[in-house]
Short mmCIF file of C-alpha atoms in Angstrom, two decimals:
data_model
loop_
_atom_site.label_atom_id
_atom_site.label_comp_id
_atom_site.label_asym_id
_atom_site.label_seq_id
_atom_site.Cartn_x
_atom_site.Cartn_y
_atom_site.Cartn_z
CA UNK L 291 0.00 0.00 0.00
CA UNK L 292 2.89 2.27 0.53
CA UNK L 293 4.52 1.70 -2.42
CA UNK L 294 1.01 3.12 -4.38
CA UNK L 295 0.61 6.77 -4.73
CA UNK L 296 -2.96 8.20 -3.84
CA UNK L 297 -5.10 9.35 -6.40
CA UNK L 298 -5.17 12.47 -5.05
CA UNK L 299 -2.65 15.88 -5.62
CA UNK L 300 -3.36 17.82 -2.52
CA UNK L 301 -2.68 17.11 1.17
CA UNK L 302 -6.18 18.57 1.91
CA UNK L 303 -7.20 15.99 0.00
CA UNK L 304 -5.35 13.21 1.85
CA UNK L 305 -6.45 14.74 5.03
CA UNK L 306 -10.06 14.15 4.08
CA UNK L 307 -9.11 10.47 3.10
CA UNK L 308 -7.67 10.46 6.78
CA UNK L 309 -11.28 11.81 8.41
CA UNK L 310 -13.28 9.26 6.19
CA UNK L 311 -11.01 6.51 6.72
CA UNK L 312 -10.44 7.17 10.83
CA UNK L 313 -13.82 6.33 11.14
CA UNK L 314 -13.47 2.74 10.08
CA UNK L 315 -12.63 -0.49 10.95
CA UNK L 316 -12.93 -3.59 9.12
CA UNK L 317 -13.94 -6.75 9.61
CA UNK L 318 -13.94 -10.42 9.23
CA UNK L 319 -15.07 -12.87 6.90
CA UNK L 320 -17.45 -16.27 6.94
CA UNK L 321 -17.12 -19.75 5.94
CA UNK L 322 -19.38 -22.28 4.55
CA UNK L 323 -19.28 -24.55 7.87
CA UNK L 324 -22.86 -26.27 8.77
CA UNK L 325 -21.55 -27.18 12.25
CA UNK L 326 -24.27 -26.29 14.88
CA UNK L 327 -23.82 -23.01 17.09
CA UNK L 328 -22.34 -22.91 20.34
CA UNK L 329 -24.43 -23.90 23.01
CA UNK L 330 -24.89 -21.26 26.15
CA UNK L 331 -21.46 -21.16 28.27
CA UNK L 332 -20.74 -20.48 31.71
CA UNK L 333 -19.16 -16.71 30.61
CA UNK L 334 -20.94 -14.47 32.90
CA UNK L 335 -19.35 -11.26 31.12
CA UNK L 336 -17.90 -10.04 28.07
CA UNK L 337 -15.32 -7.21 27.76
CA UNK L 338 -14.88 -6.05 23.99
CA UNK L 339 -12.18 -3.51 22.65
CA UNK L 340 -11.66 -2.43 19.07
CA UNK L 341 -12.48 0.26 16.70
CA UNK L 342 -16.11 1.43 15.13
CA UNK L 343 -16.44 -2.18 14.14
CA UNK L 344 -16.46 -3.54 17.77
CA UNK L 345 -18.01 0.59 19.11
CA UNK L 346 -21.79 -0.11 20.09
CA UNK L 347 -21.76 3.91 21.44
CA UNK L 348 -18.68 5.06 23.26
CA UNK L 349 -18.51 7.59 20.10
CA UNK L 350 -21.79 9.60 19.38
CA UNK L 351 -21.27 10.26 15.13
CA UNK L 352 -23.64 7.21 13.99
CA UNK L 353 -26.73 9.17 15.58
CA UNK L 354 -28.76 9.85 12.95
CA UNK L 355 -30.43 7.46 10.31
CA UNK L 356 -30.63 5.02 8.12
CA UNK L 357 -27.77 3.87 10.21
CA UNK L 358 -29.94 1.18 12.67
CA UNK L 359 -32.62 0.76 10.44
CA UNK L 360 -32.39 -3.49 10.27
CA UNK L 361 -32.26 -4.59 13.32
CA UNK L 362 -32.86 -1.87 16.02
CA UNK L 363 -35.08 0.16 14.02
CA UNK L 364 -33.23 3.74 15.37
CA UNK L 365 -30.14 4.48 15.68
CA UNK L 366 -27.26 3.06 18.45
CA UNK L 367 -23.83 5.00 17.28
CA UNK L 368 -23.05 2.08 15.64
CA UNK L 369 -21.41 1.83 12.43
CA UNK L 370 -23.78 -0.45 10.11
CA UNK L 371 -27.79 -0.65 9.41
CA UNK L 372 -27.74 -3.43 12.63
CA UNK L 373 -25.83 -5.38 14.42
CA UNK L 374 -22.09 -6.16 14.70
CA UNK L 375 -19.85 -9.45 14.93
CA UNK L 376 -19.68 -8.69 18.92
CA UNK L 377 -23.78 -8.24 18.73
CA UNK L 378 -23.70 -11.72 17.12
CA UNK L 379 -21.42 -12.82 19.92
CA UNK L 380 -23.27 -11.76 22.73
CA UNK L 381 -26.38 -13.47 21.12
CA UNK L 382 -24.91 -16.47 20.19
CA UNK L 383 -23.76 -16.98 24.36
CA UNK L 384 -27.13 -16.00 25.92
CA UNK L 385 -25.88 -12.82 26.83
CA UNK L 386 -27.32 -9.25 26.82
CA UNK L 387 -25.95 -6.67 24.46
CA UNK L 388 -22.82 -4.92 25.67
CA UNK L 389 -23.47 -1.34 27.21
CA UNK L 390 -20.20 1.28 25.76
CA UNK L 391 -18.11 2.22 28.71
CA UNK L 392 -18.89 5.57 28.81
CA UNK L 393 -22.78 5.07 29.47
CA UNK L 394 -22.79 5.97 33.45
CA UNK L 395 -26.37 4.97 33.76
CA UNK L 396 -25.53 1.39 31.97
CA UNK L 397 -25.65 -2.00 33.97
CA UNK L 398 -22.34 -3.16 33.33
CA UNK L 399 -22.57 -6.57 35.17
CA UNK L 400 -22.72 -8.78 32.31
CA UNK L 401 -19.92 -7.06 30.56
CA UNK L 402 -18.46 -3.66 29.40
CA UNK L 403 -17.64 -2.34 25.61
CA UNK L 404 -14.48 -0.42 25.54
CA UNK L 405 -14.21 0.06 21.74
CA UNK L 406 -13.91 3.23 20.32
CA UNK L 407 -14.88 4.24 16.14
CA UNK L 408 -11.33 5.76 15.14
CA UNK L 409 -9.11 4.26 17.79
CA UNK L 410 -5.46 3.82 16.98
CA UNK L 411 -3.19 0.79 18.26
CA UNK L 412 -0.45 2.95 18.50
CA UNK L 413 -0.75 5.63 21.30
CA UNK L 414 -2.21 9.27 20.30
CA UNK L 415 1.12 10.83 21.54
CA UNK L 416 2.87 9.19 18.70
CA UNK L 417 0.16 10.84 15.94
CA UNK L 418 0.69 13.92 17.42
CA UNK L 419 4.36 14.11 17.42
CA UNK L 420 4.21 13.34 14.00
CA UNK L 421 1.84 16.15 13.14
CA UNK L 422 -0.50 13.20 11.82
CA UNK L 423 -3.78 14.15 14.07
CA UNK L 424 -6.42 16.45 14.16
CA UNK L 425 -7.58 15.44 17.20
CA UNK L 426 -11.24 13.85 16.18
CA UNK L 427 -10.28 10.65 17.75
CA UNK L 428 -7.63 10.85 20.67
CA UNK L 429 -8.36 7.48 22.14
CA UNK L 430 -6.16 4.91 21.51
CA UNK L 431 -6.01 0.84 22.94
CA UNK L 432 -4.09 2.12 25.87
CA UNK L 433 -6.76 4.82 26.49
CA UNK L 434 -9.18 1.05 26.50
CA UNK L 435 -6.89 -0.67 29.10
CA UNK L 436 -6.68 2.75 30.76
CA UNK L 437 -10.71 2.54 30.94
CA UNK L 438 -11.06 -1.13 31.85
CA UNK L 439 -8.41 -0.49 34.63
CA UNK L 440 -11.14 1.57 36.21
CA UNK L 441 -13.49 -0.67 35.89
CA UNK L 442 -11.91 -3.18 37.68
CA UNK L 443 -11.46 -0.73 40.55
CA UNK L 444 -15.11 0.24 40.62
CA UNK L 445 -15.63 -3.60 40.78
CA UNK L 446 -13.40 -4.15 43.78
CA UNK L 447 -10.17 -5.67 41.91
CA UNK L 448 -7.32 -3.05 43.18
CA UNK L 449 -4.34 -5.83 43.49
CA UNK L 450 -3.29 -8.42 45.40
CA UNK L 451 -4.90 -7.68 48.73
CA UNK L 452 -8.46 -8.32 46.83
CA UNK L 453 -7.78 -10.94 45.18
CA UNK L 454 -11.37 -12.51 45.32
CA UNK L 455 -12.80 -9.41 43.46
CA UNK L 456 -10.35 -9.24 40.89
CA UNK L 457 -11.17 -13.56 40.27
CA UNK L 458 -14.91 -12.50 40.19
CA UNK L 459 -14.32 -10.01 37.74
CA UNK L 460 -11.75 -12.14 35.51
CA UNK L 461 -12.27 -15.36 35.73
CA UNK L 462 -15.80 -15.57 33.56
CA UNK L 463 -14.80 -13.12 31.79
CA UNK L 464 -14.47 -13.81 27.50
CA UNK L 465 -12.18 -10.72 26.48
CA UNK L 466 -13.19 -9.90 22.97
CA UNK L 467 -9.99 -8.02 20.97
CA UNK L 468 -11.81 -6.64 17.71
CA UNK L 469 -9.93 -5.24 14.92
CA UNK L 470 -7.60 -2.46 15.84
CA UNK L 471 -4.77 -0.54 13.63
CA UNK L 472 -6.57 -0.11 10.23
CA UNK L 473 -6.57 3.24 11.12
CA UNK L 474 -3.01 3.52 12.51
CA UNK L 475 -1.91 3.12 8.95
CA UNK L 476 -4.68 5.79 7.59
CA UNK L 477 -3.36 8.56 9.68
CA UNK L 478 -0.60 8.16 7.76
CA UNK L 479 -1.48 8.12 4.27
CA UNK L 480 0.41 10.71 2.45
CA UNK L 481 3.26 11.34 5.23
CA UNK L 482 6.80 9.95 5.38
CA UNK L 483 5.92 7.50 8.18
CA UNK L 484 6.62 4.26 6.45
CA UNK L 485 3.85 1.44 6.66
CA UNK L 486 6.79 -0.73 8.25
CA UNK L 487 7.37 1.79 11.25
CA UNK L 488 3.46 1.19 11.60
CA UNK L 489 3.61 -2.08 11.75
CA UNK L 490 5.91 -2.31 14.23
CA UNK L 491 4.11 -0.22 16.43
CA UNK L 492 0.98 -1.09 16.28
CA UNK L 493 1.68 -4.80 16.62
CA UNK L 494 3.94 -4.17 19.82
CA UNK L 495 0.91 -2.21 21.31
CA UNK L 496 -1.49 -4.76 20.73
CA UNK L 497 0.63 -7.38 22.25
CA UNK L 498 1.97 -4.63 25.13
CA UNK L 499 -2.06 -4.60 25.57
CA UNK L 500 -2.72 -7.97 25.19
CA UNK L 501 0.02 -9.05 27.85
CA UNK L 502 -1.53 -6.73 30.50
CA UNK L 503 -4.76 -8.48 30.10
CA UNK L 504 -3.10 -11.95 30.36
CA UNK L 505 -0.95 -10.97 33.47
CA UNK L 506 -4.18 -9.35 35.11
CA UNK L 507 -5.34 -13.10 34.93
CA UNK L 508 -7.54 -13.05 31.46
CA UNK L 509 -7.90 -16.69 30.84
CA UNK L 510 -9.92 -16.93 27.55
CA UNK L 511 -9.19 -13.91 24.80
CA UNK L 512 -10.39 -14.03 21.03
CA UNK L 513 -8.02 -11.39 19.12
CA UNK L 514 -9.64 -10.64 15.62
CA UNK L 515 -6.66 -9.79 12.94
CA UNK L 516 -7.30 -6.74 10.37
CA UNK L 517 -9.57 -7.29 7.35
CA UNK L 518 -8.38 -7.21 3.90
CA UNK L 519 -8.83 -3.41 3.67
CA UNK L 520 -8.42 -3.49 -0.42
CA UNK L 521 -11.90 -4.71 -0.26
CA UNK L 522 -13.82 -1.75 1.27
CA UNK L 523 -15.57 0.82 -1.26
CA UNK L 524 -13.77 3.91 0.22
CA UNK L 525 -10.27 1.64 -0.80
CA UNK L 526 -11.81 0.69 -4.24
CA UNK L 527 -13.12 4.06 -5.05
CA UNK L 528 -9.63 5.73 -4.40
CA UNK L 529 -7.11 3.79 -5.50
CA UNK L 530 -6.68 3.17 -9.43
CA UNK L 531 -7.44 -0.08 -11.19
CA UNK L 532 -4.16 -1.25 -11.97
CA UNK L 533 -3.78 -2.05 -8.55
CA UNK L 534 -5.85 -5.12 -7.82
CA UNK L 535 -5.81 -8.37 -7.09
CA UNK L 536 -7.91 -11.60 -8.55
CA UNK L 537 -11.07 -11.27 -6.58
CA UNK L 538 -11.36 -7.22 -7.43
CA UNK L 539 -9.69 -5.70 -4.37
CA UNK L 540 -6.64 -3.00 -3.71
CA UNK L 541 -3.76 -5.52 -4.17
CA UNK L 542 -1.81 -3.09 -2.48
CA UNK L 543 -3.54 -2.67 1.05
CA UNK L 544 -4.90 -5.83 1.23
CA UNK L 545 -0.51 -6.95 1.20
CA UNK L 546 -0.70 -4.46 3.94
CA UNK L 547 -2.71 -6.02 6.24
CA UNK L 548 -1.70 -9.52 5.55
CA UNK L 549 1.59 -8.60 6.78
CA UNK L 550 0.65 -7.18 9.60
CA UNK L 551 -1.86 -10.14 10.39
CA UNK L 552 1.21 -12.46 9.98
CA UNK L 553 3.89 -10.67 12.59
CA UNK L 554 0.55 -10.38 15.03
CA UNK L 555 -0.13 -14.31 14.95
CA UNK L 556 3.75 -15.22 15.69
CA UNK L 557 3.10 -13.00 18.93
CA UNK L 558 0.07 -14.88 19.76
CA UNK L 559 1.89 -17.82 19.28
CA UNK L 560 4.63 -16.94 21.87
CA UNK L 561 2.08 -16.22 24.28
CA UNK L 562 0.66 -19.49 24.31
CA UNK L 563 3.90 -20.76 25.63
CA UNK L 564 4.01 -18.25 28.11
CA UNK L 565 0.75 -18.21 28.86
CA UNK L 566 -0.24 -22.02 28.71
CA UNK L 567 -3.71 -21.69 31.60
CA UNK L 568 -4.75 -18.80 28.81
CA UNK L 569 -7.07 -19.61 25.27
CA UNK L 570 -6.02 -17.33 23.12
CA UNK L 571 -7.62 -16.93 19.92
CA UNK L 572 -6.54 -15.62 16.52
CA UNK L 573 -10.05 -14.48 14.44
CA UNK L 574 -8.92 -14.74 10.73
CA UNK L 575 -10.70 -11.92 9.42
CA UNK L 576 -8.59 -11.55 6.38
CA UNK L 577 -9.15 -15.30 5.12
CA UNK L 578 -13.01 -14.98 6.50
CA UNK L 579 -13.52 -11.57 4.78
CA UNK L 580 -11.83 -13.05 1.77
CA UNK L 581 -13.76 -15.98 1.26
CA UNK L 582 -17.31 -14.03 1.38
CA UNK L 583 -15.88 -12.06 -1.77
CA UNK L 584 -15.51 -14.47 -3.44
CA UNK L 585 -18.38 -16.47 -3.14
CA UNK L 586 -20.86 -13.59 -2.71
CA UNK L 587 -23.92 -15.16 -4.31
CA UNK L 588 -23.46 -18.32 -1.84
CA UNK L 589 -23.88 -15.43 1.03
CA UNK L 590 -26.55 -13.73 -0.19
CA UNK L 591 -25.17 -10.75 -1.47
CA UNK L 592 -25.19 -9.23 -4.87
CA UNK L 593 -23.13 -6.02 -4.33
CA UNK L 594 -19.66 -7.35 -3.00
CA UNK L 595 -18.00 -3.40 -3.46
CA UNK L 596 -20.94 -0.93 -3.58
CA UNK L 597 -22.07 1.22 -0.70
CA UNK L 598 -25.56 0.30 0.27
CA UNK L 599 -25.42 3.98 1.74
CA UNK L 600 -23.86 6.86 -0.12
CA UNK L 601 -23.99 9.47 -2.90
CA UNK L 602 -22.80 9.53 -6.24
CA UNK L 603 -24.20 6.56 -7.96
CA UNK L 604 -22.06 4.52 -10.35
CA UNK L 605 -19.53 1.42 -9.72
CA UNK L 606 -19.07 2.10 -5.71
CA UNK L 607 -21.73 5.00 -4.52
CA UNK L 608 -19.44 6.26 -2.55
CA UNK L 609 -17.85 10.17 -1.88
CA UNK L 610 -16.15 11.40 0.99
CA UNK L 611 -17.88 14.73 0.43
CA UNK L 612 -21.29 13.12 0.75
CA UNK L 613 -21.27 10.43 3.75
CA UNK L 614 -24.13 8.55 4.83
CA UNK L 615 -26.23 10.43 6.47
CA UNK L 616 -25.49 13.53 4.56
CA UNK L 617 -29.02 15.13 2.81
CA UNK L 618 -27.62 14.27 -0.59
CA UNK L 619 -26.97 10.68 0.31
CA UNK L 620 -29.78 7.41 0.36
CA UNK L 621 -29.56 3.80 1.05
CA UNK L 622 -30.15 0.88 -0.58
CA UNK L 623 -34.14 -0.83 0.06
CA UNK L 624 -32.35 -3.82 0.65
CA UNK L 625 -28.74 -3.77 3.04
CA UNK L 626 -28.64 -7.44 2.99
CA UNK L 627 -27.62 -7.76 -0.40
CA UNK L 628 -24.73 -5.60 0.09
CA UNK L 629 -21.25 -6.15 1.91
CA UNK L 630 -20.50 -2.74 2.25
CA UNK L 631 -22.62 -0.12 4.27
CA UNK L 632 -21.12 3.26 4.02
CA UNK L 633 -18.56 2.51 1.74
CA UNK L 634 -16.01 1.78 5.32
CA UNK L 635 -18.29 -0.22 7.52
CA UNK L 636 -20.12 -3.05 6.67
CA UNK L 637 -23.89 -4.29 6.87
CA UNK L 638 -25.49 -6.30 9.45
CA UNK L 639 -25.40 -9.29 6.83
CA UNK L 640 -21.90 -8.88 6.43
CA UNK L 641 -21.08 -8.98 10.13
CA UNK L 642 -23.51 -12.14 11.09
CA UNK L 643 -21.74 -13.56 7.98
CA UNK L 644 -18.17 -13.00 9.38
CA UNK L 645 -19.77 -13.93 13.31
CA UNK L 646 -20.68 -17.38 11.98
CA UNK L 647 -17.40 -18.02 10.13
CA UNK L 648 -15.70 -17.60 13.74
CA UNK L 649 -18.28 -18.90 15.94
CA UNK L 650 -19.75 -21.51 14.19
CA UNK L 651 -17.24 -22.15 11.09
CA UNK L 652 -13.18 -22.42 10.80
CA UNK L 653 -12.22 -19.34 10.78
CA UNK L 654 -10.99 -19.50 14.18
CA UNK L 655 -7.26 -21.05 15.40
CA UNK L 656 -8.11 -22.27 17.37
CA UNK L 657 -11.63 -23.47 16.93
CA UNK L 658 -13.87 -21.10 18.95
CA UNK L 659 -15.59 -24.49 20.04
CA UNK L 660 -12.05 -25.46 21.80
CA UNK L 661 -12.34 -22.21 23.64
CA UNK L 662 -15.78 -23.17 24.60
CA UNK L 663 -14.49 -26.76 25.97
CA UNK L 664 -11.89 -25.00 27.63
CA UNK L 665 -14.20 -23.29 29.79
CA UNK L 666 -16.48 -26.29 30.64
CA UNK L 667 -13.49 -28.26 31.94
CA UNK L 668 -12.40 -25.53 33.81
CA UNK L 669 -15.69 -25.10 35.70
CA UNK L 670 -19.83 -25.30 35.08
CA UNK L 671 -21.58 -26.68 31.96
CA UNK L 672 -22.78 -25.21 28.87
#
């Protein structure tokens, strides 16, 4: 993706890109699988962190319809016409939907949502040395672990002398790790910040994060990788054809995040070793995402790249001047023929697509079912 110039001559330009794009976060993909879904489990709480695609309202700029309009019927600050793959989750294991963080009035006893739409892996300091930031989104995955900290201390768990609290909080606890760093690598489109120096950052927060959750005692953790980020209509829309690859997306960022994806797994490799009482695991997003494209009629849908809300018309209905939402913009009558929302996020069908490749299908390593077992042996049936 670096190696690609954008189709664009300013840096106003680019800095648009950067607003559209910061808003994002991509997700997974499904699989063809017909094994049954996971019975109820003995997880009395969920914690989920992530971007927009894991936010269900820690960010108020998703308050205004069509977005909602499947499922809920109104909109819930979240990034799609319904549900998300942590929705599905939470469904799938008997559980109410997860209340954001920063909802004082919530009940947060069955679980907390940390995620944030725009959240960087990397911390905001880093952005803002840079010059890379106009401060829309200043949260980053420490600003999550900074929040879930607090949590913990409203619940009781303040270190070793409460010990009890802290297993009550942990111990039933399925940590959810949705995708995070797309937009590390947007903020930088256009600077000299290589995608490499990215990389390396990003993936040495997320495991810095991931370790702090694992030493606090986390004993079952899914981490979702990136999606391929080629695929999304915003992507598609502003990057020339000569760069794609054989199932229509940006050859060029969808590289990207496969090599990222690949350095992330050999850390969650090494922490199995060192973590051998943890489950930890790897959501395959970019295979899962992959394999929907590809067989998009099997799914369902019959628009694998347009926006199902936008402006503009044509191959990809999609402008950054006109964003869903906007007065000049409409959506589709029907979002679950269509991957792609708003041209960054993705419909509900998309997401329950990608939730059953991981829940129910293979796209898990290991199976999400092992995770499951795990849990049963450890304590209570499902």
């Amino acid at each position: 993706m670096r190696k690609m110039a954008p189709p664009f001559t300013s840096f106003s330009s680019q800095v648009t890109l950067i607003i559209a794009i910061t808003t994002s976060l991509f997700i997974l993909s499904s699989s063809t699988s017909t094994t049954s879904p996971p019975q109820p489990h003995p997880f009395k709480k969920i914690y989920a962190f992530g971007d927009s695609n894991t936010d269900t309202g820690n960010t108020k700029a998703a308050e205004n319809l069509p977005y909602g309009r499947t499922f809920f019927h109104h909109p819930t600050n979240r990034f799609s016409d319904g549900r998300l793959v942590i929705d599905f989750v939470t469904q799938a294991l008997s559980l109410p939907f997860l209340p954001p963080y920063l909802d004082q009035n919530a009940d947060k006893s069955i679980g907390v949502n940390f995620a944030v739409a725009g959240s960087t892996a990397i911390s905001h300091s880093f952005f803002v040395k840079n010059n890379l930031t106009l401060d829309l989104t200043p949260q980053s995955l420490e600003t999550q672990l900074d929040w879930f900290n607090k949590h913990l201390e409203a619940q009781g768990c303040k270190g070793a002398e409460t010990r009890s609290q802290c297993d009550e909080a942990m111990n039933d606890a399925l940590f959810w790790v949705g995708e995070i760093g797309a937009n590390d690598y947007a903020y930088t489109i256009g600077s000299s910040v290589s995608g490499s120096t990215i990389q390396q950052l990003a993936v040495e927060s997320v495991t810095g994060f991931l370790q702090a959750l694992l030493t606090k005692g986390a004993k079952y953790i899914v981490v979702q990788g990136l999606p391929p980020t080629g695929c999304l209509t915003l992507t598609l829309a502003l990057f020339g054809n000569e760069d794609r690859d054989n199932i229509g997306c940006v050859a060029s960022a969808n590289h990207q995040s496969y090599r990222h994806n690949a350095v992330l797994q050999s850390k969650l490799h090494d922490f199995r070793t060192r973590f051998p009482h943890s489950v930890i695991v790897y959501a395959d997003y970019w295979n899962s995402y992959r394999t929907v494209v590809k067989n998009a009629g099997k799914y369902g849908f019959r628009e694998p790249f347009k926006a199902c809300c936008g402006s503009g018309g044509g191959p990809y209905n999609f402008q950054v001047s006109d964003w869903c939402g906007s007065t000049s913009s409409s959506s589709c009558s029907n979002p679950s023929e269509y991957i792609n929302w708003d041209g960054v996020h993705l419909t509900e069908a998309m997401y329950k697509a990608l939730s059953d490749s991981f829940l129910k299908g293979s796209f898990c390593r290991p199976p999400f079912k092992y995770l499951l077992g795990r849990k049963n042996q450890a304590g209570g049936e499902y």
